[in-house]
Amino acid sequence: MSDSGEVVKKKSRKPTDGAFRQQRLPAWQPVLTPRTALPTFFIIGILFTPIGGLLYWSNSRVVEIKLDYTNCYRYTEPVYLAKHQYTFQLSQELNTSSFEAPAYHYEEASTFLNPNWQNPNNLAIPQCIIDFTVPQTMTPPIFIYYRLTDFYQNHRQYINSFDAGQLLGDPLSPPGGNCGPLRTSDNGSSIYPCGLIANSMFNDTRSNLTSVNAATDMTYGFTTTGIAWPTDKDKYGPTRYTPDSVVPPPNWAQRYPEGRYDAAHPPPDLSQDESFMVWMRVAALPDFRKIWGRNDVEPLTEGRWRMRIDMNFNTTLYGGQKWVVISTSTPLGGYNPYLGITYMAIGGICLLLGMIFTIKHCIKPRSLGDTTYLSWNQPGGGLPNNKSRKPIVKSLHQD
Amino acid sequence: MSSVAASIKARWALKRKDTLTGVPARRDENYEEIIMTTRTRTSGRNNNNSNNNNNNNENTEHQRQQQTDGASSYTTGSTSSSSSILRQSSDKKRTKTATSGVQLRRIYGAARRVFVNLPLPKYELDKHGNPKRHYVTNKVRTSKYTLWSFLPKNLFEQFRRAANMYFLGMAILQLIPYFGVDSPALTLLPICAVVAITAIKDGFEDYQRHKVDARYNGSISHTLIGYKNPNYPFHVPLTFWQRLRGKKQMTPSQQPYQQPPSSTSLSSSSQQQPSPPIATPTESLPDDKRGVFGRSLSMDVRVGDFILLRNGESCPADAVLLSSSDASGVCFVETKDLDGETNLKPRHGIPDLHHIQSGAECLDDVHFYIEAGTPTPDLYMFEGTLVLLDKDQDGNGWSERKKVPIGIDNLVLRGHVVRNTHWAIAIVLYTGTESKIIQNSSETPSKRSRIEKQMNEEVIIAFVVLFILCLICAILAGFMKAADDADAGTSLYSRETNSPAFWGFTNFWSSLITFQNIIPISLYVSIEFVKTFQAYFIWSDLDMYDEASDTACVPKSWNLSDDLGQVEYLFSDKTGTLTRNIMEFRECSIGGKRYGNNGFSPESEGARGARIRKEKNQPAATVEEGDQHAGLLTTAATDDNIVPVEKIDTIINEEEEEEEADENRSFQQRRTAIFDDYKRALYSLFTPCYSSLDPNRLPFADPRVFWDLQPKASPTQTSTTSEMTAAAPTTQDRIQEFFMLLSLCHTVVVDKIDKEGKVIMEVDNEEIAGGDDEEGGLEQQSQQPQVTDENNPLYPGEAKKSRGFRKKLKKNLRRRKKDKLRRKSSTRGEEFESIINVERPDIVDTTVETQLVYKAESPDEAALVSAARDLGFSFLSRQGKRLTVDLLGTEYEFQLLNTLDFNSTRKRMSVILQRPYPWNDIVLYCKGADNVILERLDHTDPSNKEVLQQTQNDIDAFSNDGLRTLMLAWKSLTPEKYELWEAEYEAASTAAENRAEKIDAVQDSMEQNLTLLGATGIEDKLQEGVPQCIEDLRRAGIKVWVLTGDKLETAINIGYASNLLDGNMNLWTLRGHDQVERDMDDTMAQVSAALAKGDTTENALIIEGAALTRLFETDDLKNRLLELSLLCKSVLCCRVSPLQKALVVEMVKEGKGAVTLAVGDGANDVSMIQAANIGVGIAGQEGVQASMASDYAIAQFRFLHKLLLVQGHWNYHRISEMILNFFYKNVLWVFPSLWYQIYSRFSGNIFYDYSFLQLYNVIFTVAPVVILGCTDETITAPYLRKYPQVYEVGTDHRLYTRLRYWLYFGDAVWQSLVLFYAFYFAYDGSDPNPDGRPNSMLQFSSAVALAAVLVANLMPGFNTYYWTWFQFFFVIAELLITFLWVLIYGLFQSVNIYGMGYMLYGGWSFWLILLLSTIVSFLPRYVIVFAKQWWYADVMHTVRHVEKFDKKQRKKNRKKDPVLKDGHHHSSSSSNSPFSKWFQAFR
């Protein structure tokens, strides 16, 4: 019945002037012309190639030793590892084949290598003994990692299977949380720490490195402090549970008498257990490595070294591998040549494109603002049938 | 009748005296006395007066009560009587005893019988004695919600949308703990945000509607105080709450009406009638207010109420006009709001009720009922009967006095505005939703834009993709679960005990949560937002603002803005759209002699068209013109005389103007010479009193007219010779008759305006009426019914309900009073300000003393009468049947005997006049369409024959010049013959059946054997800039069709004038009814043959309405017609009806699937406007009907240029690009999650942190896309104006296609792969963190998320052609927000991404990969876009290059010549924004 304009009767309904209202705000109107596009290609090319080279070079200075000890439990006598079970990345040109290959075998042990762990159930612990050669002296900081493959820490139900409150120390009072099936044990007592992540914690323990065949016995130790993200430490606190009110997760049970915590075997103090924190930071991909320990001080001299690992974590159950990795580091993390290569490749591609377009531009130049490309007259008078018409190039400068 | 009023006035005057002197008036006696006297004096019709009196004596107690109420005292007589008053047919048997009764038939449904001053018959009453029938209130409600119903109703409305339902479902799904989503607040955030924004918008819209409603409902109308409307119960029915609270109180007050239902005692039914309403206000009603009209709100007006309409007031409801200030009961109304016509229409009162001149008479004098049918929306049809009743002699019953048929002529409709009439009294018949205007105001059919429809398909595609993704994930998840079950996987990762199949099933839902964002939740709300903005821009466009009418372009449908950029077919009305609907009398042919072609008036557009057609033989005319433009542009750019593009236009124009100026000068000289001649001739003949002598106002100045009038100079002389010359009429006679006809044969009304532009009132009756001189009143023709400022207290119930409104009303009243006081000091004329509206200064003609302004039903008529006036035949006034005309300085009074009205079937109008001395005869003057008049000429008359041939030649010449032609003829009648006919006519017009046909036949019999006088040629002026606009529209690839009701020749001429037709076009016409099929096939064959031969001659098709009727009969014919018309560049349809207009539009819309736009200005264009994809209404001469129904209302046709070629193009680009970018960014966002499933056992984990997932669409990426949709410009306006062919990207629908959708989709998938794998390779088996810190899934996903947000924000930036500071600001702001979000949100220890800022931003790898992935993501697009836009540029990009080039040139020149700097760059210099300097850097 009426338009709203009538509601308020103003003196004039003239719209207000203004750059915004009249849509003529000053503006940058980028137009892709050879003058703008070709330099872009060259700039990217010129920028990326050296960056790529730099990255590649810096990456190649990493020294990294990777050893697959998954099948160690099979051998009671030392065997050399097959080629695919170990890799060396060295910063110097050295012939890796001239070194003695790593060798491993296992022995039964009665105590864990981790001094904090007791063995109340007197388990026979398979201990893997790995001998390997460090071909060149590694400079600190040196990190030791374990690497797991095909372990899906990013599984939907796995990721969330922890209780943030419990980890902070709060008793798991409301029967909530995300721990799902691993919230309480069969007899009803709470599991601490609960959830799938904690349960599946990588529990191989390793010894320090000891030198083999060296003139003097050397040991090279790694510390487990300072391996977790500083922020992660805020997420954990000493528990307020009494030891007997909670039970360890199923996979932890063997380390405790009758699978229960007691005063002599109290629950671990998670706020101090950085390895636990590292584990709890679920990996992005099924092939991941997590830091096991670090040494920021001593260089690891070349020579043959021995390392013992308690084989508590069974990867064969799910078909994965476990590796031990000793590596130096760059600001970009461990050894990974991908970034440098890609940078160089993209730089190259851009240079190539720039070249191609330059040539094309030279062969078939077009001048900016040439109205000859505009067809004033649509043949057939803009009839609907001639949509697929070819533009009639008709010079407008007929004079 | 006048004496009645006079005495009442006297009575009031007397009473006033009483009050003054403090002597209490003996009310009752006095009152009765007056009543008695008036009765006896006025008429013998009502003989119940004595009864009245008797009863008064008998029953004073009761009487007093009634009187104070002032209600129907006439029925008191029946208190003790027992005879029947009214009976219904079903009661026939029982009431047979009644000797005189009124038989009423039963009426059904919404048909009604409205009683006035009558008791209701028993059957109309329920058992409480209240009327059974309930009429709708007059309250209008267009608003959807009330304060209380808003929330539930709006939510319901919103969740009816599939998209909202989907997202609500998703939100609920996410609240299920099983899926491990842990922040319910974030889950609900997007849907809540979307719903809330929409609700706010809906609420605002509804608030506007409320305001409009309140304005309508709260407008003031005048109803009769003291009138008890029998059609309504006395008390307001109790509402439930009132019943609960106050029933006890109410009961006693109800008693008087609650008569025990008695079927036997008829007296009882009559007895209940006189009971006065008990409503408290009436008790305090002073006597002098009785019969006075009081103010009431429009919404309180009820069926059966008396209303008073004063000049300039709008009628609140459909009402039957009873009487008016005019003695003949005529009331002029302006029907602009209903049918869009601005002219005045006469409405007639009921002849038997003309005597009603005051409210008091309404109360006492009249008893009748009105029977009317069901309300219909037909504005031109109404049938009803008004039955006047008299009280029987004995006063006991009622007898029928007269049945008066009432038609649409007697009806004043809601929305009509009373004009040129002091006041009118009417009875309300239909209220509220039953009134015609509201029945007509159907909601404009909701239209959806093409892109919107297409987009819905794309949303469905997205749904399908979503479904497929989820299904794939679900199936693979099942397999993975089976594999995990086989080894230890399950016990490690999930300990899920259900079967793999169930796992797959649940995984489907969790995948749904993961991928939900592929359906863009904020898309719909963003589109609405953007379209609101676009509507705002369209509204505020100064280029589409019309100074003269003070109207901007008003977008009524906000969702069609993108269609504006894709219009392929434009259908235009002619009159009022292409033409101005301003008629100018240009030429005439009198007795075979042509006048007016003397070169005084400038060449009409139509004539110019004809000339151009002849002159133009160059085939490439348009090319040349184009060359000129473009050439100028480039030379201007390359030469050093650099001109900013904005000014090129003006330069071109200036050059043209110079040429024109030369022409103009000589034309002006010629013109002045002619005018001097004209003036001399005029003064030689008579001294003008009313004729305009302003050459700029005269469209016609041919001194030959006066020369030919000269020989026997004065009319008196002519008259003496009239008998003699009747046999062989001289030229002089013919001319005289010709102009007399023009000044007499019309329905025009006159306003006299003095030099200040004030209306001169004839005799100011009111003033005298107000005086206390009793005699003075006797002579008065008309009186003003009394109006009080007090509110009508008859609506106590409503008063409670709408206290708010009442308060407002009071405020209104107070304000008005003030206004009135102020006004009193000024002249009388000002009160009638509304008649002469704002453009008063233009109206005043300073060359005449008293200016006559004619208001006519059609503009041609006014033009004709004005022309006659300027030539000395001035129509002065119309007083009932007396027409006063000044003929060459002498005034004559003609007696109008009959008017045979014009209508579209008759196509002619006649008047029969009694001419005074010196003629003393009866004549019939007739004017009409040439073919109609030709049939009616007396072919035996030799004088006719001689003139006829020449006149027809002249008419053809007029047509060729694009003039509208009318033929004039007359004959004289003998009194005997006339009387005979008059009797026939009378019989026909009172016939009960087939009245219309009979009248037609009788009229036809009269209009025979006429003598031809001549013909007139009226120019229908083209609107400003129409030819150029059409030229540009066509260059833009829009096919313009003209659909007009005009005849073929006129249409063709307008076609040429407006550039629709070229000189070198082949014109194909299809006319007639029978052979049209064959013709069409012939044409088709020839046209296609020519096209096949490669003939480039353009074709134009002209179809007549009759041919269309035939061709629309079958679908096959229709398709063939469509096929043919598509081969033609222009199509003109003439003589088409409104319905056919709509059918043509639909034919193209459906047959071609093209976007159609219909533009029109009149009510006859409404159907077409509603049928087209976009309806544009021209809010001009013919009122608002078309613009009401339209989607865009503009003031001038030429604004279409800006609306389509600039705004439309922009909007199309904006919406297309925005929607594509929306889909793009959502696909980009979702696909990394899919890739991640491959590496996470298809477990359906949510890849991104939950906050990213929910905020991505709502906050992180929304602004640049929306800014792109709001402010992007492919090309700036001056260049779009210059290069209209850019528009073809829209007509070809190139910007929003399925292909582009998939390209954007594909690009998104590619970019998602890049983003995902760029980070994947850094994380796979490795660790990108320095210091050996462990990576994590969240670190990985946050990195990908940030990269995705970066790319998704850069992408709309990349697609933005016009980076205003908004785009810069919002792209940067969005990125800042997102990156800071990670940092700041990550400071909270309880969130999952705790510390993520440090983890990501602390290492080099993140930044390096981010840079890499961004570059690689854009590389293919950049390369392709560059190559495409540079080497394979389409028209749009070519123009962008041109613009860029010009800009560069300008910059260069500015550097060279800094003086130019300020003047040229108005856009940058006009901006005061602090950013402007910063922006200089980018230019």
mmCIF file of C-alpha atoms in Angstrom, chain A residues 96-295:
data_model
loop_
_atom_site.group_PDB
_atom_site.id
_atom_site.type_symbol
_atom_site.label_atom_id
_atom_site.label_comp_id
_atom_site.label_asym_id
_atom_site.label_seq_id
_atom_site.Cartn_x
_atom_site.Cartn_y
_atom_site.Cartn_z
ATOM 1 C CA THR A 96 78.675 -44.992 4.656
ATOM 2 C CA SER A 97 79.141 -48.461 3.285
ATOM 3 C CA SER A 98 82.640 -48.567 4.644
ATOM 4 C CA PHE A 99 81.350 -48.406 8.200
ATOM 5 C CA GLU A 100 80.372 -51.389 10.163
ATOM 6 C CA ALA A 101 76.635 -51.813 9.971
ATOM 7 C CA PRO A 102 74.618 -51.570 13.142
ATOM 8 C CA ALA A 103 73.989 -54.848 14.921
ATOM 9 C CA TYR A 104 71.467 -55.862 17.558
ATOM 10 C CA HIS A 105 70.297 -58.734 19.684
ATOM 11 C CA TYR A 106 68.377 -59.121 22.909
ATOM 12 C CA GLU A 107 68.947 -60.371 26.395
ATOM 13 C CA GLU A 108 66.595 -61.072 29.225
ATOM 14 C CA ALA A 109 66.901 -58.612 32.071
ATOM 15 C CA SER A 110 65.282 -58.400 35.454
ATOM 16 C CA THR A 111 65.272 -54.692 35.980
ATOM 17 C CA PHE A 112 64.100 -51.814 33.860
ATOM 18 C CA LEU A 113 66.632 -49.451 32.463
ATOM 19 C CA ASN A 114 64.610 -46.611 33.883
ATOM 20 C CA PRO A 115 65.760 -46.369 37.460
ATOM 21 C CA ASN A 116 62.379 -45.097 38.589
ATOM 22 C CA TRP A 117 60.674 -48.213 37.475
ATOM 23 C CA GLN A 118 60.532 -51.235 39.712
ATOM 24 C CA ASN A 119 59.743 -54.712 38.705
ATOM 25 C CA PRO A 120 57.544 -56.048 41.493
ATOM 26 C CA ASN A 121 56.170 -58.837 39.361
ATOM 27 C CA ASN A 122 59.644 -60.024 38.439
ATOM 28 C CA LEU A 123 59.038 -59.998 34.778
ATOM 29 C CA ALA A 124 61.682 -61.139 32.372
ATOM 30 C CA ILE A 125 62.374 -58.002 30.390
ATOM 31 C CA PRO A 126 63.666 -58.400 26.849
ATOM 32 C CA GLN A 127 66.484 -55.929 26.496
ATOM 33 C CA CYS A 128 67.652 -54.990 23.045
ATOM 34 C CA ILE A 129 71.325 -54.249 22.724
ATOM 35 C CA ILE A 130 72.143 -52.166 19.684
ATOM 36 C CA ASP A 131 75.674 -51.486 18.502
ATOM 37 C CA PHE A 132 76.107 -48.770 15.899
ATOM 38 C CA THR A 133 78.770 -46.615 14.453
ATOM 39 C CA VAL A 134 78.659 -42.852 14.637
ATOM 40 C CA PRO A 135 80.520 -41.976 11.451
ATOM 41 C CA GLN A 136 81.261 -38.397 12.300
ATOM 42 C CA THR A 137 81.294 -36.456 15.497
ATOM 43 C CA MET A 138 77.952 -34.868 16.136
ATOM 44 C CA THR A 139 77.754 -31.430 17.691
ATOM 45 C CA PRO A 140 75.284 -30.628 20.400
ATOM 46 C CA PRO A 141 72.468 -30.213 20.851
ATOM 47 C CA ILE A 142 71.868 -33.827 20.061
ATOM 48 C CA PHE A 143 68.434 -35.353 20.280
ATOM 49 C CA ILE A 144 67.391 -38.911 20.574
ATOM 50 C CA TYR A 145 63.955 -39.828 19.279
ATOM 51 C CA TYR A 146 61.856 -42.880 19.010
ATOM 52 C CA ARG A 147 59.977 -43.201 15.806
ATOM 53 C CA LEU A 148 56.834 -45.245 15.396
ATOM 54 C CA THR A 149 55.184 -46.047 12.132
ATOM 55 C CA ASP A 150 51.576 -46.988 11.491
ATOM 56 C CA PHE A 151 50.591 -45.886 14.903
ATOM 57 C CA TYR A 152 47.431 -43.833 14.574
ATOM 58 C CA GLN A 153 47.607 -41.389 17.404
ATOM 59 C CA ASN A 154 45.208 -39.253 15.374
ATOM 60 C CA HIS A 155 42.375 -41.739 15.542
ATOM 61 C CA ARG A 156 39.172 -39.903 16.409
ATOM 62 C CA GLN A 157 38.456 -41.811 19.577
ATOM 63 C CA TYR A 158 42.077 -41.867 20.606
ATOM 64 C CA ILE A 159 42.749 -38.156 20.387
ATOM 65 C CA ASN A 160 40.196 -37.152 22.931
ATOM 66 C CA SER A 161 40.691 -40.058 25.235
ATOM 67 C CA PHE A 162 42.216 -38.267 28.180
ATOM 68 C CA ASP A 163 40.907 -36.252 31.042
ATOM 69 C CA ALA A 164 42.397 -32.812 31.334
ATOM 70 C CA GLY A 165 41.196 -32.380 34.895
ATOM 71 C CA GLN A 166 42.663 -35.631 36.052
ATOM 72 C CA LEU A 167 45.999 -34.812 34.497
ATOM 73 C CA LEU A 168 45.995 -31.532 36.373
ATOM 74 C CA GLY A 169 45.567 -33.487 39.574
ATOM 75 C CA ASP A 170 41.875 -33.239 40.179
ATOM 76 C CA PRO A 171 40.365 -36.551 41.130
ATOM 77 C CA LEU A 172 38.092 -37.831 38.446
ATOM 78 C CA SER A 173 35.070 -37.030 40.542
ATOM 79 C CA PRO A 174 32.190 -36.793 38.139
ATOM 80 C CA PRO A 175 32.097 -39.929 36.087
ATOM 81 C CA GLY A 176 32.596 -37.850 32.993
ATOM 82 C CA GLY A 177 35.624 -37.049 31.008
ATOM 83 C CA ASN A 178 36.587 -38.403 27.734
ATOM 84 C CA CYS A 179 38.375 -41.506 28.831
ATOM 85 C CA GLY A 180 35.659 -43.745 27.576
ATOM 86 C CA PRO A 181 36.362 -47.434 28.138
ATOM 87 C CA LEU A 182 39.493 -46.680 30.106
ATOM 88 C CA ARG A 183 37.935 -44.494 32.723
ATOM 89 C CA THR A 184 37.538 -47.098 35.416
ATOM 90 C CA SER A 185 38.812 -50.599 35.846
ATOM 91 C CA ASP A 186 36.586 -53.651 35.975
ATOM 92 C CA ASN A 187 36.254 -53.444 39.716
ATOM 93 C CA GLY A 188 35.242 -49.836 39.627
ATOM 94 C CA SER A 189 38.306 -47.968 40.741
ATOM 95 C CA SER A 190 39.410 -45.085 38.619
ATOM 96 C CA ILE A 191 42.236 -45.540 36.211
ATOM 97 C CA TYR A 192 45.039 -43.023 36.585
ATOM 98 C CA PRO A 193 45.994 -41.690 34.163
ATOM 99 C CA CYS A 194 42.912 -42.662 32.314
ATOM 100 C CA GLY A 195 42.237 -42.910 28.621
ATOM 101 C CA LEU A 196 43.600 -44.557 25.557
ATOM 102 C CA ILE A 197 46.528 -42.226 25.054
ATOM 103 C CA ALA A 198 48.014 -42.780 28.439
ATOM 104 C CA ASN A 199 47.361 -46.484 28.236
ATOM 105 C CA SER A 200 49.202 -46.866 24.983
ATOM 106 C CA MET A 201 52.186 -44.837 26.087
ATOM 107 C CA PHE A 202 55.408 -45.848 24.493
ATOM 108 C CA ASN A 203 57.137 -47.615 27.357
ATOM 109 C CA ASP A 204 60.391 -48.793 25.944
ATOM 110 C CA THR A 205 63.149 -47.436 28.142
ATOM 111 C CA ARG A 206 66.614 -46.796 26.948
ATOM 112 C CA SER A 207 70.016 -46.665 28.494
ATOM 113 C CA ASN A 208 72.726 -44.150 27.890
ATOM 114 C CA LEU A 209 75.201 -44.755 25.132
ATOM 115 C CA THR A 210 78.310 -46.588 25.990
ATOM 116 C CA SER A 211 81.300 -46.835 23.734
ATOM 117 C CA VAL A 212 82.247 -50.118 22.233
ATOM 118 C CA ASN A 213 85.866 -50.969 21.531
ATOM 119 C CA ALA A 214 87.046 -47.539 22.473
ATOM 120 C CA ALA A 215 90.273 -46.885 24.208
ATOM 121 C CA THR A 216 88.547 -45.552 27.218
ATOM 122 C CA ASP A 217 85.068 -46.395 28.285
ATOM 123 C CA MET A 218 82.855 -43.500 27.431
ATOM 124 C CA THR A 219 79.285 -42.980 28.183
ATOM 125 C CA TYR A 220 77.054 -40.499 26.516
ATOM 126 C CA GLY A 221 73.897 -39.588 28.373
ATOM 127 C CA PHE A 222 70.618 -37.988 27.370
ATOM 128 C CA THR A 223 68.424 -36.118 29.724
ATOM 129 C CA THR A 224 64.659 -36.203 29.617
ATOM 130 C CA THR A 225 64.154 -32.772 31.030
ATOM 131 C CA GLY A 226 63.329 -29.967 28.643
ATOM 132 C CA ILE A 227 61.941 -32.239 26.024
ATOM 133 C CA ALA A 228 58.290 -31.283 26.367
ATOM 134 C CA TRP A 229 56.781 -27.966 25.283
ATOM 135 C CA PRO A 230 56.954 -25.519 28.168
ATOM 136 C CA THR A 231 53.246 -24.889 27.795
ATOM 137 C CA ASP A 232 52.489 -28.568 28.111
ATOM 138 C CA LYS A 233 53.940 -28.604 31.591
ATOM 139 C CA ASP A 234 51.083 -26.410 32.740
ATOM 140 C CA LYS A 235 48.650 -29.115 31.861
ATOM 141 C CA TYR A 236 49.938 -31.606 34.407
ATOM 142 C CA GLY A 237 50.019 -31.622 38.151
ATOM 143 C CA PRO A 238 50.702 -34.063 41.000
ATOM 144 C CA THR A 239 47.618 -36.126 41.582
ATOM 145 C CA ARG A 240 45.541 -35.863 44.724
ATOM 146 C CA TYR A 241 44.446 -39.458 44.488
ATOM 147 C CA THR A 242 45.625 -41.751 47.206
ATOM 148 C CA PRO A 243 47.619 -44.564 45.627
ATOM 149 C CA ASP A 244 45.129 -47.266 46.500
ATOM 150 C CA SER A 245 42.093 -45.436 45.166
ATOM 151 C CA VAL A 246 43.297 -45.686 41.617
ATOM 152 C CA VAL A 247 44.672 -48.330 39.343
ATOM 153 C CA PRO A 248 47.177 -47.986 36.500
ATOM 154 C CA PRO A 249 45.971 -48.369 32.915
ATOM 155 C CA PRO A 250 45.933 -51.950 31.609
ATOM 156 C CA ASN A 251 49.126 -51.616 29.647
ATOM 157 C CA TRP A 252 50.907 -50.292 32.702
ATOM 158 C CA ALA A 253 49.649 -52.934 35.065
ATOM 159 C CA GLN A 254 52.593 -55.307 34.738
ATOM 160 C CA ARG A 255 54.916 -52.814 36.334
ATOM 161 C CA TYR A 256 52.865 -52.673 39.494
ATOM 162 C CA PRO A 257 52.228 -55.384 42.088
ATOM 163 C CA GLU A 258 49.005 -57.139 41.167
ATOM 164 C CA GLY A 259 48.371 -54.389 38.712
ATOM 165 C CA ARG A 260 47.658 -51.860 41.416
ATOM 166 C CA TYR A 261 49.308 -48.815 42.824
ATOM 167 C CA ASP A 262 50.350 -48.957 46.448
ATOM 168 C CA ALA A 263 52.384 -46.836 48.794
ATOM 169 C CA ALA A 264 55.605 -48.420 47.645
ATOM 170 C CA HIS A 265 54.605 -48.158 44.024
ATOM 171 C CA PRO A 266 52.801 -44.863 43.839
ATOM 172 C CA PRO A 267 51.302 -43.453 40.683
ATOM 173 C CA PRO A 268 53.828 -41.479 38.672
ATOM 174 C CA ASP A 269 54.117 -37.792 39.241
ATOM 175 C CA LEU A 270 52.960 -36.683 35.788
ATOM 176 C CA SER A 271 54.021 -33.102 36.306
ATOM 177 C CA GLN A 272 57.609 -34.280 36.303
ATOM 178 C CA ASP A 273 57.267 -36.884 33.610
ATOM 179 C CA GLU A 274 58.126 -35.058 30.424
ATOM 180 C CA SER A 275 58.197 -38.240 28.396
ATOM 181 C CA PHE A 276 54.586 -38.722 29.301
ATOM 182 C CA MET A 277 53.828 -35.177 28.223
ATOM 183 C CA VAL A 278 55.560 -35.764 24.929
ATOM 184 C CA TRP A 279 53.498 -38.876 24.385
ATOM 185 C CA MET A 280 50.313 -37.150 25.278
ATOM 186 C CA ARG A 281 50.929 -34.548 22.590
ATOM 187 C CA VAL A 282 49.381 -36.756 19.936
ATOM 188 C CA ALA A 283 51.308 -36.908 16.725
ATOM 189 C CA ALA A 284 49.907 -35.481 13.551
ATOM 190 C CA LEU A 285 50.534 -38.451 11.335
ATOM 191 C CA PRO A 286 50.839 -42.211 11.799
ATOM 192 C CA ASP A 287 54.557 -42.082 11.053
ATOM 193 C CA PHE A 288 55.985 -39.922 13.767
ATOM 194 C CA ARG A 289 58.944 -39.467 15.974
ATOM 195 C CA LYS A 290 58.944 -38.202 19.478
ATOM 196 C CA ILE A 291 61.818 -36.957 21.492
ATOM 197 C CA TRP A 292 63.240 -39.441 23.918
ATOM 198 C CA GLY A 293 66.046 -37.407 25.361
ATOM 199 C CA ARG A 294 68.522 -34.676 24.594
ATOM 200 C CA ASN A 295 72.045 -33.635 25.270
#
